[in-house]
Tab-separated table of C-alpha atoms in Angstrom:
chain	number	residue	atom	x	y	z
A	159	MET	CA	20.850	-20.317	-23.008
A	160	LEU	CA	23.191	-20.498	-20.010
A	161	ILE	CA	21.185	-20.869	-16.835
A	162	SER	CA	22.723	-21.579	-13.442
A	163	THR	CA	21.061	-23.001	-10.367
A	164	ALA	CA	23.957	-22.366	-8.014
A	165	HIS	CA	22.603	-21.988	-4.500
A	166	HIS	CA	24.666	-23.179	-1.550
A	167	ALA	CA	25.043	-22.144	2.056
A	168	ASP	CA	27.889	-19.767	1.228
A	169	HIS	CA	27.146	-18.895	-2.415
A	170	ALA	CA	24.276	-17.972	-4.693
A	171	ASP	CA	24.162	-16.565	-8.196
A	172	VAL	CA	22.302	-13.559	-6.773
A	173	ILE	CA	22.005	-12.417	-3.177
A	174	VAL	CA	19.014	-10.237	-2.365
A	175	VAL	CA	19.297	-8.202	0.838
A	176	GLY	CA	15.810	-7.614	2.208
A	177	ALA	CA	12.733	-9.863	2.108
A	178	GLY	CA	10.117	-7.167	1.658
A	179	VAL	CA	7.814	-7.384	-1.334
A	180	ALA	CA	10.414	-5.749	-3.643
A	181	GLY	CA	13.124	-8.262	-2.759
A	182	LEU	CA	10.734	-11.212	-2.943
A	183	SER	CA	9.401	-9.993	-6.292
A	184	ALA	CA	12.949	-9.804	-7.669
A	185	ALA	CA	13.825	-13.230	-6.268
A	186	LEU	CA	10.759	-14.844	-7.835
A	187	ALA	CA	11.496	-13.362	-11.258
A	188	LEU	CA	15.091	-14.620	-11.066
A	189	THR	CA	14.286	-18.132	-9.841
A	190	GLY	CA	11.702	-18.350	-12.610
A	191	ALA	CA	14.578	-17.832	-15.055
A	192	GLY	CA	16.641	-20.546	-13.362
A	193	ILE	CA	18.900	-18.276	-11.312
A	194	GLY	CA	19.952	-19.410	-7.836
A	195	VAL	CA	18.937	-16.794	-5.264
A	196	SER	CA	19.430	-16.299	-1.530
A	197	VAL	CA	17.260	-13.677	0.178
A	198	LEU	CA	18.750	-12.368	3.425
A	199	GLU	CA	16.352	-10.784	5.906
A	200	ALA	CA	17.400	-9.198	9.206
A	201	ALA	CA	13.968	-9.716	10.808
A	202	ASP	CA	12.661	-13.102	11.877
A	203	ARG	CA	10.084	-13.173	9.073
A	204	PRO	CA	9.709	-11.822	5.553
A	205	GLY	CA	7.535	-8.833	4.722
A	206	GLY	CA	9.349	-5.702	5.869
A	207	ARG	CA	6.787	-2.972	6.532
A	208	MET	CA	3.986	-5.311	5.413
A	209	ALA	CA	3.907	-6.964	8.833
A	210	THR	CA	0.841	-8.327	10.602
A	211	ASP	CA	0.834	-9.319	14.272
A	212	GLU	CA	-1.526	-11.955	15.661
A	213	THR	CA	-2.840	-11.103	19.136
A	214	ASP	CA	-5.667	-12.970	20.885
A	215	GLY	CA	-7.207	-13.936	17.558
A	216	PHE	CA	-6.838	-10.459	16.025
A	217	ARG	CA	-4.638	-9.791	12.984
A	218	LEU	CA	-3.180	-6.315	13.311
A	219	ASP	CA	-1.293	-4.592	10.494
A	220	HIS	CA	1.703	-2.384	11.243
A	221	VAL	CA	1.160	0.020	8.324
A	222	GLY	CA	-1.854	-1.336	6.474
A	223	ARG	CA	-1.539	0.453	3.144
A	224	LEU	CA	-4.764	0.652	1.157
A	225	LEU	CA	-4.673	-1.391	-2.058
A	226	ASN	CA	-6.869	-1.290	-5.134
A	227	THR	CA	-8.411	-4.150	-7.071
A	228	SER	CA	-7.094	-2.516	-10.266
A	229	TYR	CA	-3.420	-2.962	-9.265
A	230	ARG	CA	-1.928	-5.002	-12.104
A	231	GLU	CA	1.145	-6.056	-10.132
A	232	LEU	CA	-1.046	-8.044	-7.747
A	233	HIS	CA	-1.920	-10.537	-10.479
A	234	ARG	CA	1.253	-10.445	-12.572
A	235	ALA	CA	3.063	-12.766	-10.141
A	236	PRO	CA	1.699	-16.330	-10.298
A	237	ALA	CA	2.542	-16.625	-6.592
A	238	LEU	CA	-0.250	-14.135	-5.836
A	239	GLY	CA	-2.889	-16.147	-7.666
A	240	ALA	CA	-4.238	-17.314	-4.307
A	241	LEU	CA	-4.374	-13.783	-2.899
A	242	ALA	CA	-7.859	-12.822	-1.751
A	243	LEU	CA	-8.731	-9.140	-1.630
A	244	ARG	CA	-11.408	-7.757	0.638
A	245	PRO	CA	-12.961	-4.597	-0.844
A	246	PHE	CA	-14.536	-1.879	1.233
A	247	ALA	CA	-18.198	-1.083	0.606
A	248	PRO	CA	-18.857	0.847	-2.628
A	249	GLY	CA	-18.422	4.567	-2.186
A	250	LEU	CA	-16.990	6.191	0.916
A	251	LEU	CA	-18.295	7.682	4.122
A	252	VAL	CA	-16.843	11.168	4.487
A	253	HIS	CA	-17.188	13.166	7.694
A	254	GLY	CA	-17.639	16.784	6.685
A	255	ASP	CA	-19.453	19.755	8.181
A	256	GLY	CA	-19.835	17.739	11.365
A	257	ARG	CA	-21.716	14.801	9.843
A	258	LEU	CA	-21.240	11.732	7.647
A	259	HIS	CA	-21.985	11.805	3.934
A	260	ARG	CA	-21.956	8.766	1.685
A	261	THR	CA	-20.304	9.575	-1.622
A	262	GLY	CA	-18.354	8.057	-4.483
A	263	GLU	CA	-20.968	5.499	-5.578
A	264	VAL	CA	-21.629	7.402	-8.813
A	265	VAL	CA	-17.907	7.300	-9.475
A	266	ARG	CA	-17.899	3.541	-9.015
A	267	ARG	CA	-20.771	3.031	-11.439
A	268	ARG	CA	-19.216	5.239	-14.112
A	269	GLY	CA	-15.542	4.288	-13.717
A	270	ALA	CA	-13.825	1.678	-15.858
A	271	ALA	CA	-13.761	-1.808	-14.350
A	272	ALA	CA	-12.160	-3.891	-17.081
A	273	VAL	CA	-8.856	-4.502	-15.294
A	274	PRO	CA	-8.583	-8.082	-13.925
A	275	TYR	CA	-7.630	-8.518	-10.299
A	276	PRO	CA	-7.197	-11.276	-7.700
A	277	ARG	CA	-10.322	-12.906	-6.389
A	278	THR	CA	-12.555	-11.250	-3.827
A	279	PRO	CA	-14.352	-13.838	-1.655
A	280	ALA	CA	-18.103	-13.883	-1.375
A	281	GLU	CA	-19.254	-11.622	1.435
A	282	PRO	CA	-20.312	-13.679	4.490
A	283	ALA	CA	-23.845	-13.265	5.775
A	284	ALA	CA	-22.554	-11.672	8.981
A	285	ALA	CA	-20.641	-9.086	7.003
A	286	ARG	CA	-23.698	-8.344	4.858
A	287	ALA	CA	-25.733	-7.828	8.006
A	288	ALA	CA	-23.089	-5.516	9.407
A	289	ARG	CA	-23.014	-3.551	6.167
A	290	ARG	CA	-26.812	-3.194	6.189
A	291	GLY	CA	-26.562	-2.216	9.845
A	292	VAL	CA	-28.920	-2.796	12.757
A	293	GLY	CA	-29.830	-0.899	15.907
A	294	GLY	CA	-27.566	2.144	16.097
A	295	ALA	CA	-27.102	1.995	12.343
A	296	LEU	CA	-30.513	3.620	11.962
A	297	THR	CA	-29.094	6.818	13.428
A	298	VAL	CA	-26.326	6.907	10.834
A	299	ALA	CA	-28.748	5.947	8.052
A	300	ARG	CA	-31.111	8.765	8.936
A	301	ALA	CA	-28.232	11.209	9.105
A	302	LEU	CA	-27.080	10.128	5.665
A	303	ALA	CA	-30.558	10.318	4.223
A	304	SER	CA	-31.246	13.779	5.617
A	305	ALA	CA	-27.821	15.281	4.980
A	306	PRO	CA	-27.604	17.888	2.240
A	307	ARG	CA	-25.563	16.624	-0.708
A	308	PRO	CA	-22.287	18.518	-0.326
A	309	LEU	CA	-20.717	17.277	-3.552
A	310	ASP	CA	-21.507	17.605	-7.213
A	311	GLU	CA	-21.467	13.836	-7.712
A	312	ALA	CA	-22.294	14.015	-11.413
A	313	ARG	CA	-19.334	16.266	-12.201
A	314	LEU	CA	-17.094	14.260	-9.901
A	315	GLY	CA	-18.142	11.005	-11.530
A	316	ALA	CA	-17.601	12.390	-15.021
A	317	SER	CA	-14.161	13.716	-14.080
A	318	LEU	CA	-12.961	10.438	-12.601
A	319	ALA	CA	-14.520	8.405	-15.403
A	320	ARG	CA	-12.412	10.427	-17.862
A	321	LEU	CA	-9.367	9.830	-15.700
A	322	ALA	CA	-10.103	6.091	-15.629
A	323	GLY	CA	-9.818	6.003	-19.411
A	324	THR	CA	-6.626	8.059	-19.631
A	325	SER	CA	-3.444	6.227	-20.598
A	326	THR	CA	-0.331	6.250	-18.434
A	327	ALA	CA	1.571	8.021	-21.208
A	328	ARG	CA	-0.944	10.872	-21.247
A	329	LEU	CA	-0.834	11.180	-17.455
A	330	ALA	CA	2.973	11.304	-17.560
A	331	ALA	CA	2.820	14.110	-20.139
A	332	ARG	CA	0.716	16.386	-17.929
A	333	PRO	CA	2.361	19.379	-16.221
A	334	GLU	CA	3.831	18.261	-12.923
A	335	ARG	CA	3.156	20.134	-9.706
A	336	SER	CA	2.136	19.153	-6.193
A	337	ALA	CA	-1.087	17.225	-5.806
A	338	ALA	CA	-2.536	20.087	-3.734
A	339	GLU	CA	-1.811	22.597	-6.523
A	340	ALA	CA	-3.291	20.262	-9.139
A	341	LEU	CA	-6.521	19.880	-7.159
A	342	ALA	CA	-6.926	23.652	-7.094
A	343	VAL	CA	-7.047	23.795	-10.911
A	344	ARG	CA	-9.028	20.604	-11.544
A	345	GLY	CA	-12.194	22.553	-12.296
A	346	LEU	CA	-14.359	21.020	-9.582
A	347	PRO	CA	-16.180	22.900	-6.792
A	348	ALA	CA	-14.053	23.585	-3.716
A	349	ARG	CA	-16.390	21.589	-1.488
A	350	THR	CA	-16.040	18.576	-3.799
A	351	VAL	CA	-12.263	18.885	-3.696
A	352	ASP	CA	-12.080	19.418	0.061
A	353	GLY	CA	-14.935	17.078	0.913
A	354	PHE	CA	-13.832	14.110	-1.193
A	355	LEU	CA	-10.689	14.308	-3.328
A	356	ARG	CA	-8.359	15.777	-0.721
A	357	PRO	CA	-9.145	13.261	2.072
A	358	LEU	CA	-9.190	10.383	-0.432
A	359	LEU	CA	-5.784	11.260	-1.881
A	360	SER	CA	-4.344	11.792	1.599
A	361	ALA	CA	-5.418	8.249	2.502
A	362	LEU	CA	-4.145	6.666	-0.721
A	363	LEU	CA	-0.783	8.492	-0.669
A	364	CYS	CA	-0.198	8.654	3.133
A	365	ASP	CA	0.416	12.361	2.532
A	366	PRO	CA	-1.823	14.699	4.577
A	367	GLU	CA	-0.428	17.882	2.992
A	368	LEU	CA	-0.535	16.473	-0.573
A	369	THR	CA	3.026	17.444	-1.450
A	370	THR	CA	3.134	14.370	-3.719
A	371	SER	CA	3.699	14.807	-7.451
A	372	SER	CA	0.425	15.441	-9.276
A	373	ARG	CA	1.324	12.672	-11.744
A	374	CYS	CA	1.551	10.125	-8.943
A	375	ALA	CA	-1.697	11.486	-7.501
A	376	ASP	CA	-3.379	11.072	-10.886
A	377	LEU	CA	-2.217	7.447	-11.004
A	378	ALA	CA	-3.724	6.879	-7.553
A	379	LEU	CA	-7.024	8.523	-8.509
A	380	ARG	CA	-7.150	6.567	-11.746
A	381	GLY	CA	-6.698	3.346	-9.771
A	382	PHE	CA	-9.577	4.369	-7.515
A	383	ALA	CA	-11.783	5.106	-10.533
A	384	ARG	CA	-10.934	1.769	-12.165
A	385	GLY	CA	-11.305	-0.517	-9.161
A	386	ARG	CA	-12.237	-0.821	-5.505
A	387	VAL	CA	-10.216	0.141	-2.442
A	388	CYS	CA	-9.357	-3.072	-0.622
A	389	VAL	CA	-7.087	-4.910	1.814
A	390	PRO	CA	-5.578	-8.406	1.653
A	391	GLU	CA	-7.560	-11.085	3.429
A	392	GLY	CA	-5.795	-12.069	6.633
A	393	GLY	CA	-3.648	-8.942	6.880
A	394	ALA	CA	-0.973	-7.144	4.906
A	395	SER	CA	1.513	-9.975	5.517
A	396	ALA	CA	-0.524	-12.242	3.219
A	397	ILE	CA	1.275	-10.744	0.205
A	398	PRO	CA	4.901	-11.326	1.295
A	399	ASP	CA	3.932	-14.694	2.797
A	400	LEU	CA	2.615	-15.917	-0.556
A	401	LEU	CA	5.668	-14.576	-2.398
A	402	ALA	CA	8.082	-16.205	0.050
A	403	ALA	CA	6.237	-19.532	-0.044
A	404	ALA	CA	6.648	-19.671	-3.833
A	405	LEU	CA	10.458	-19.527	-3.628
A	406	PRO	CA	12.570	-22.704	-3.394
A	407	PRO	CA	12.963	-24.105	0.144
A	408	GLY	CA	15.776	-22.372	1.975
A	409	ALA	CA	15.925	-19.409	-0.407
A	410	VAL	CA	14.744	-16.962	2.269
A	411	LEU	CA	17.108	-16.761	5.237
A	412	PRO	CA	15.507	-14.794	8.129
A	413	GLY	CA	17.505	-13.433	11.045
A	414	VAL	CA	20.576	-12.664	8.902
A	415	ARG	CA	22.024	-9.170	9.336
A	416	VAL	CA	24.276	-7.786	6.614
A	417	LYS	CA	27.145	-5.603	7.820
A	418	ASP	CA	28.872	-4.916	4.513
A	419	ALA	CA	28.167	-5.615	0.856
A	420	SER	CA	29.744	-5.376	-2.576
A	421	ILE	CA	29.107	-6.782	-6.033
A	422	ASN	CA	30.322	-10.310	-5.361
A	423	ARG	CA	30.043	-10.747	-1.605
A	424	VAL	CA	28.190	-9.787	1.540
A	425	CYS	CA	29.453	-9.929	5.112
A	426	THR	CA	26.893	-11.072	7.673
A	427	GLU	CA	26.954	-11.143	11.455
A	428	GLU	CA	25.657	-14.723	11.584
A	429	PHE	CA	27.455	-16.548	8.747
A	430	GLY	CA	30.457	-14.401	7.902
A	431	GLU	CA	31.127	-13.829	4.207
A	432	LEU	CA	28.799	-15.095	1.469
A	433	SER	CA	29.738	-14.905	-2.211
A	434	CYS	CA	27.596	-14.196	-5.253
A	435	ARG	CA	27.698	-13.116	-8.878
A	436	ALA	CA	25.368	-10.163	-8.326
A	437	LEU	CA	23.816	-8.293	-5.430
A	438	ILE	CA	20.364	-6.686	-5.143
A	439	LEU	CA	19.738	-4.276	-2.272
A	440	ALA	CA	16.011	-4.492	-1.566
A	441	THR	CA	15.962	-2.877	1.862
A	442	GLY	CA	14.422	0.427	2.845
A	443	ALA	CA	16.077	3.541	1.458
A	444	ARG	CA	17.970	4.366	4.664
A	445	GLU	CA	19.340	0.851	5.057
A	446	ALA	CA	20.345	0.714	1.393
A	447	ALA	CA	22.272	3.981	1.761
A	448	GLU	CA	24.140	2.580	4.757
A	449	LEU	CA	25.345	-0.366	2.681
A	450	LEU	CA	25.897	1.709	-0.443
A	451	PRO	CA	26.960	5.256	0.530
A	452	GLY	CA	25.924	7.864	-1.985
A	453	LEU	CA	22.391	6.603	-2.573
A	454	ARG	CA	19.816	9.349	-2.205
A	455	VAL	CA	17.566	8.986	0.832
A	456	PRO	CA	14.124	10.574	0.336
A	457	GLU	CA	11.947	12.199	2.932
A	458	PHE	CA	9.280	9.936	4.400
A	459	HIS	CA	5.645	10.121	5.436
A	460	PRO	CA	5.214	8.597	8.918
A	461	VAL	CA	2.134	6.480	9.587
A	462	THR	CA	0.623	5.330	12.864
A	463	VAL	CA	-2.004	2.592	12.942
A	464	VAL	CA	-4.272	2.308	15.989
A	465	HIS	CA	-6.296	-0.857	16.596
A	466	HIS	CA	-9.294	-1.006	18.952
A	467	THR	CA	-11.850	-3.666	19.719
A	468	ALA	CA	-15.409	-2.835	20.704
A	469	PRO	CA	-18.165	-4.965	22.250
A	470	VAL	CA	-20.530	-3.797	19.480
A	471	ALA	CA	-19.394	-2.886	15.965
A	472	PRO	CA	-20.032	0.719	14.898
A	473	PRO	CA	-22.919	0.963	12.411
A	474	THR	CA	-20.910	1.867	9.290
A	475	GLY	CA	-20.523	-1.713	8.043
A	476	SER	CA	-17.568	-2.270	5.711
A	477	ALA	CA	-17.295	1.357	4.550
A	478	LEU	CA	-14.028	3.291	4.581
A	479	VAL	CA	-14.586	6.419	6.684
A	480	LEU	CA	-12.597	9.585	5.863
A	481	ASP	CA	-12.467	12.777	7.921
A	482	ALA	CA	-12.622	15.821	5.641
A	483	ASP	CA	-13.003	18.080	8.684
A	484	ARG	CA	-9.600	17.045	10.077
A	485	SER	CA	-11.289	17.056	13.466
A	486	GLY	CA	-8.544	14.929	15.023
A	487	PRO	CA	-5.440	12.906	14.204
A	488	VAL	CA	-7.239	10.102	12.313
A	489	ALA	CA	-7.224	10.429	8.522
A	490	HIS	CA	-9.278	7.314	7.824
A	491	THR	CA	-10.808	4.452	9.774
A	492	ALA	CA	-12.894	1.337	9.218
A	493	VAL	CA	-14.550	-1.518	11.037
A	494	MET	CA	-11.929	-3.892	9.693
A	495	SER	CA	-13.713	-6.980	11.000
A	496	ALA	CA	-16.635	-6.104	8.698
A	497	VAL	CA	-14.291	-5.654	5.708
A	498	ASP	CA	-12.282	-8.812	6.465
A	499	PRO	CA	-13.845	-11.085	9.116
A	500	SER	CA	-10.648	-13.164	9.316
A	501	ARG	CA	-8.928	-10.291	11.156
A	502	ALA	CA	-10.963	-10.682	14.346
A	503	PRO	CA	-12.296	-13.591	16.418
A	504	ALA	CA	-15.982	-14.382	16.139
A	505	GLY	CA	-18.191	-11.939	17.983
A	506	ARG	CA	-15.486	-9.255	18.309
A	507	ALA	CA	-15.254	-6.009	16.344
A	508	LEU	CA	-11.897	-4.693	15.129
A	509	ILE	CA	-11.686	-0.965	14.381
A	510	THR	CA	-8.505	0.091	12.606
A	511	SER	CA	-7.631	3.789	12.330
A	512	THR	CA	-4.750	5.452	10.505
A	513	VAL	CA	-2.957	8.598	11.652
A	514	LEU	CA	-0.833	10.374	9.044
A	515	GLY	CA	2.125	12.496	10.078
A	516	THR	CA	3.591	12.775	13.576
A	517	PRO	CA	1.101	11.511	16.169
A	518	PRO	CA	0.150	13.951	18.939
A	519	PRO	CA	0.697	13.391	22.679
A	520	GLY	CA	-2.148	11.502	24.311
A	521	LEU	CA	-2.829	9.701	21.050
A	522	ASP	CA	-5.373	7.144	22.285
A	523	GLY	CA	-7.546	9.769	23.969
A	524	ALA	CA	-7.500	12.005	20.891
A	525	VAL	CA	-8.295	9.067	18.613
A	526	ARG	CA	-11.178	7.859	20.800
A	527	ALA	CA	-12.733	11.337	20.894
A	528	GLN	CA	-12.514	11.670	17.128
A	529	LEU	CA	-13.855	8.159	16.481
A	530	ALA	CA	-16.835	8.893	18.728
A	531	ARG	CA	-17.666	11.804	16.421
A	532	LEU	CA	-17.013	9.857	13.202
A	533	TYR	CA	-18.990	6.751	14.156
A	534	GLY	CA	-21.625	8.464	16.302
A	535	VAL	CA	-21.185	5.992	19.181
A	536	PRO	CA	-19.426	6.141	22.584
A	537	THR	CA	-15.878	4.784	22.558
A	538	ASN	CA	-15.128	4.793	26.291
A	539	ASP	CA	-15.532	1.021	26.557
A	540	TRP	CA	-13.346	0.245	23.538
A	541	GLU	CA	-10.167	-1.673	24.287
A	542	LEU	CA	-6.863	-0.520	22.780
A	543	LEU	CA	-5.180	-3.541	21.165
A	544	ALA	CA	-2.049	-2.021	19.619
A	545	VAL	CA	-0.427	1.144	18.292
A	546	HIS	CA	2.135	0.755	15.509
A	547	HIS	CA	4.180	3.817	14.521
A	548	THR	CA	6.336	3.590	11.377
A	549	PRO	CA	8.456	6.720	10.761
A	550	ASP	CA	9.531	5.574	7.272
A	551	ALA	CA	6.162	4.167	6.189
A	552	ALA	CA	6.011	5.784	2.734
A	553	PRO	CA	8.842	7.480	0.813
A	554	ALA	CA	7.780	10.978	-0.225
A	555	MET	CA	7.197	11.607	-3.929
A	556	PRO	CA	7.365	15.405	-4.344
A	557	ALA	CA	7.421	16.974	-7.795
A	558	PRO	CA	9.414	16.355	-9.837
A	559	HIS	CA	9.273	12.638	-9.153
A	560	ASP	CA	10.857	9.957	-11.325
A	561	PRO	CA	8.774	6.764	-10.945
A	562	ARG	CA	11.384	4.798	-12.865
A	563	ARG	CA	14.522	5.577	-10.863
A	564	ARG	CA	17.531	3.579	-11.917
A	565	VAL	CA	17.691	0.099	-10.358
A	566	ARG	CA	21.022	-0.842	-11.979
A	567	VAL	CA	23.901	0.946	-10.226
A	568	LEU	CA	26.467	-0.961	-12.286
A	569	SER	CA	26.844	-4.479	-13.640
A	570	GLY	CA	26.378	-6.801	-10.678
A	571	LEU	CA	24.899	-4.219	-8.291
A	572	TYR	CA	21.212	-3.282	-8.197
A	573	VAL	CA	18.802	-1.429	-5.893
A	574	CYS	CA	15.028	-1.843	-5.728
A	575	GLY	CA	12.154	-0.859	-3.470
A	576	ASP	CA	9.241	1.544	-3.353
A	577	HIS	CA	11.794	4.373	-3.092
A	578	ARG	CA	12.890	3.585	-6.689
A	579	ASP	CA	9.369	3.570	-8.150
A	580	THR	CA	6.052	4.735	-6.746
A	581	SER	CA	5.851	4.482	-2.953
A	582	THR	CA	3.107	1.886	-2.988
A	583	VAL	CA	2.909	-1.890	-2.708
A	584	GLN	CA	2.396	-1.888	-6.463
A	585	GLY	CA	5.570	0.177	-6.930
A	586	ALA	CA	7.626	-2.123	-4.689
A	587	LEU	CA	6.555	-5.210	-6.640
A	588	HIS	CA	7.254	-3.425	-9.914
A	589	SER	CA	10.732	-2.248	-8.912
A	590	GLY	CA	11.675	-5.785	-7.911
A	591	ARG	CA	10.761	-7.080	-11.342
A	592	ARG	CA	12.741	-4.255	-12.935
A	593	ALA	CA	15.808	-5.181	-10.897
A	594	ALA	CA	15.489	-8.839	-11.862
A	595	ARG	CA	15.231	-7.860	-15.485
A	596	ALA	CA	18.427	-5.804	-15.239
A	597	VAL	CA	20.242	-8.794	-13.710
A	598	LEU	CA	19.086	-11.094	-16.504
A	599	ARG	CA	20.300	-8.612	-19.100
A	600	ASP	CA	23.739	-8.432	-17.484
A	601	PHE	CA	23.887	-12.222	-17.201
A	602	GLY	CA	23.114	-12.485	-20.921
A	603	ILE	CA	19.893	-14.409	-20.338
A	604	PRO	CA	16.976	-13.666	-22.685
A	605	ASP	CA	14.154	-11.924	-20.911
A	606	ALA	CA	10.677	-13.383	-21.290
A	607	GLN	CA	8.975	-10.163	-20.168
A	608	GLY	CA	9.102	-8.557	-23.598
A	609	PRO	CA	9.226	-4.770	-24.097
A	610	ASP	CA	10.202	-2.328	-21.369
A	611	LEU	CA	8.046	-2.560	-18.293
A	612	PRO	CA	5.346	0.126	-18.072
A	613	LEU	CA	4.982	2.366	-15.060
A	614	ALA	CA	3.429	0.851	-11.958
A	615	ALA	CA	0.155	2.582	-12.725
């Protein structure tokens, strides 16, 4: 087997443009096969959209996509063996009909849970206390206890338990339509659909109107039924940081901007021309199309993340709170310091809220008013820490959507990213491995991954 380790300042077997999770995933698969790789990143750090800022002891995500403990791609890469996932409390808190309802716990008990996933640390005593709630939590607890049950939990649990046991092949064979159209014919009561499934899918897909392919929506719901919604400990950047750290020293070159690219060379602003045997474009879809005209650029779902700190944590503990009423711009929110205490300094509460779509004028005021309703506490004394708006946060996946878009343009030229797969962290990791596999095939190197890769389900 011919394996090269060529990797010099001006040459590498493979140059990867973009150090997001797709590019890092591809680079790891290639270096594992003995291929010399250079990863060029225009920003000053790897991660792409999975960025986390550190401010006064807070760790603040830019996009903060929700993950699931059932995501297989999170444990396929040995580099992610040290990844700790922080799950939200079982079930969800859904604001509907003007009040909070706890729901989804039946689903969790009945759903499949046999899929392995990275470790979840033991919950600290402080977090357990926050989840149990004290003081103002009694108000929320009484509201939950006295609220009429708006959902048919038994039917919902049975439906998602069946989905949890459905194979990817069977999901892919279902008629494809928009997720909104599929919900209308799912056979569940309208209040169950509108009070649980619609806000949940909007949060998982970053798609408030649910224009996403019903097949992709089914994959997301199946993941929810099989595992727990979670976030990486320490912020979203934990994933690309672990991937980058597993590459050979010097393989990732930050602060390098690529002006032009072809199969066997790239032209950079900082170092001039660099040569290679093959090129992988692992940037966002727009940037890839600039370097390779003719690539299709999808529509995108914009996401805005708003971070506040409060002197006293709201009484919802580590629950994910959804707004089925759409009473304001926030689609979902959580006391993130209760979910992951490492994201806030001791004694401070971090509340992270996600706005889907174009944010309205006067965003902070609208968000505070809505959060006061959702959490049942005043928000006037909350401090705004940061607002991160990402116009291209999630590539749209309207029907018909091909979750296995071609990564090999021609021999020596490859494209990967969540815009070539499913527009999730799982899809980005998966597309990177697919691109690496295509390179190995073209290099004539036997592939240790076996049969064709399954969908990033």
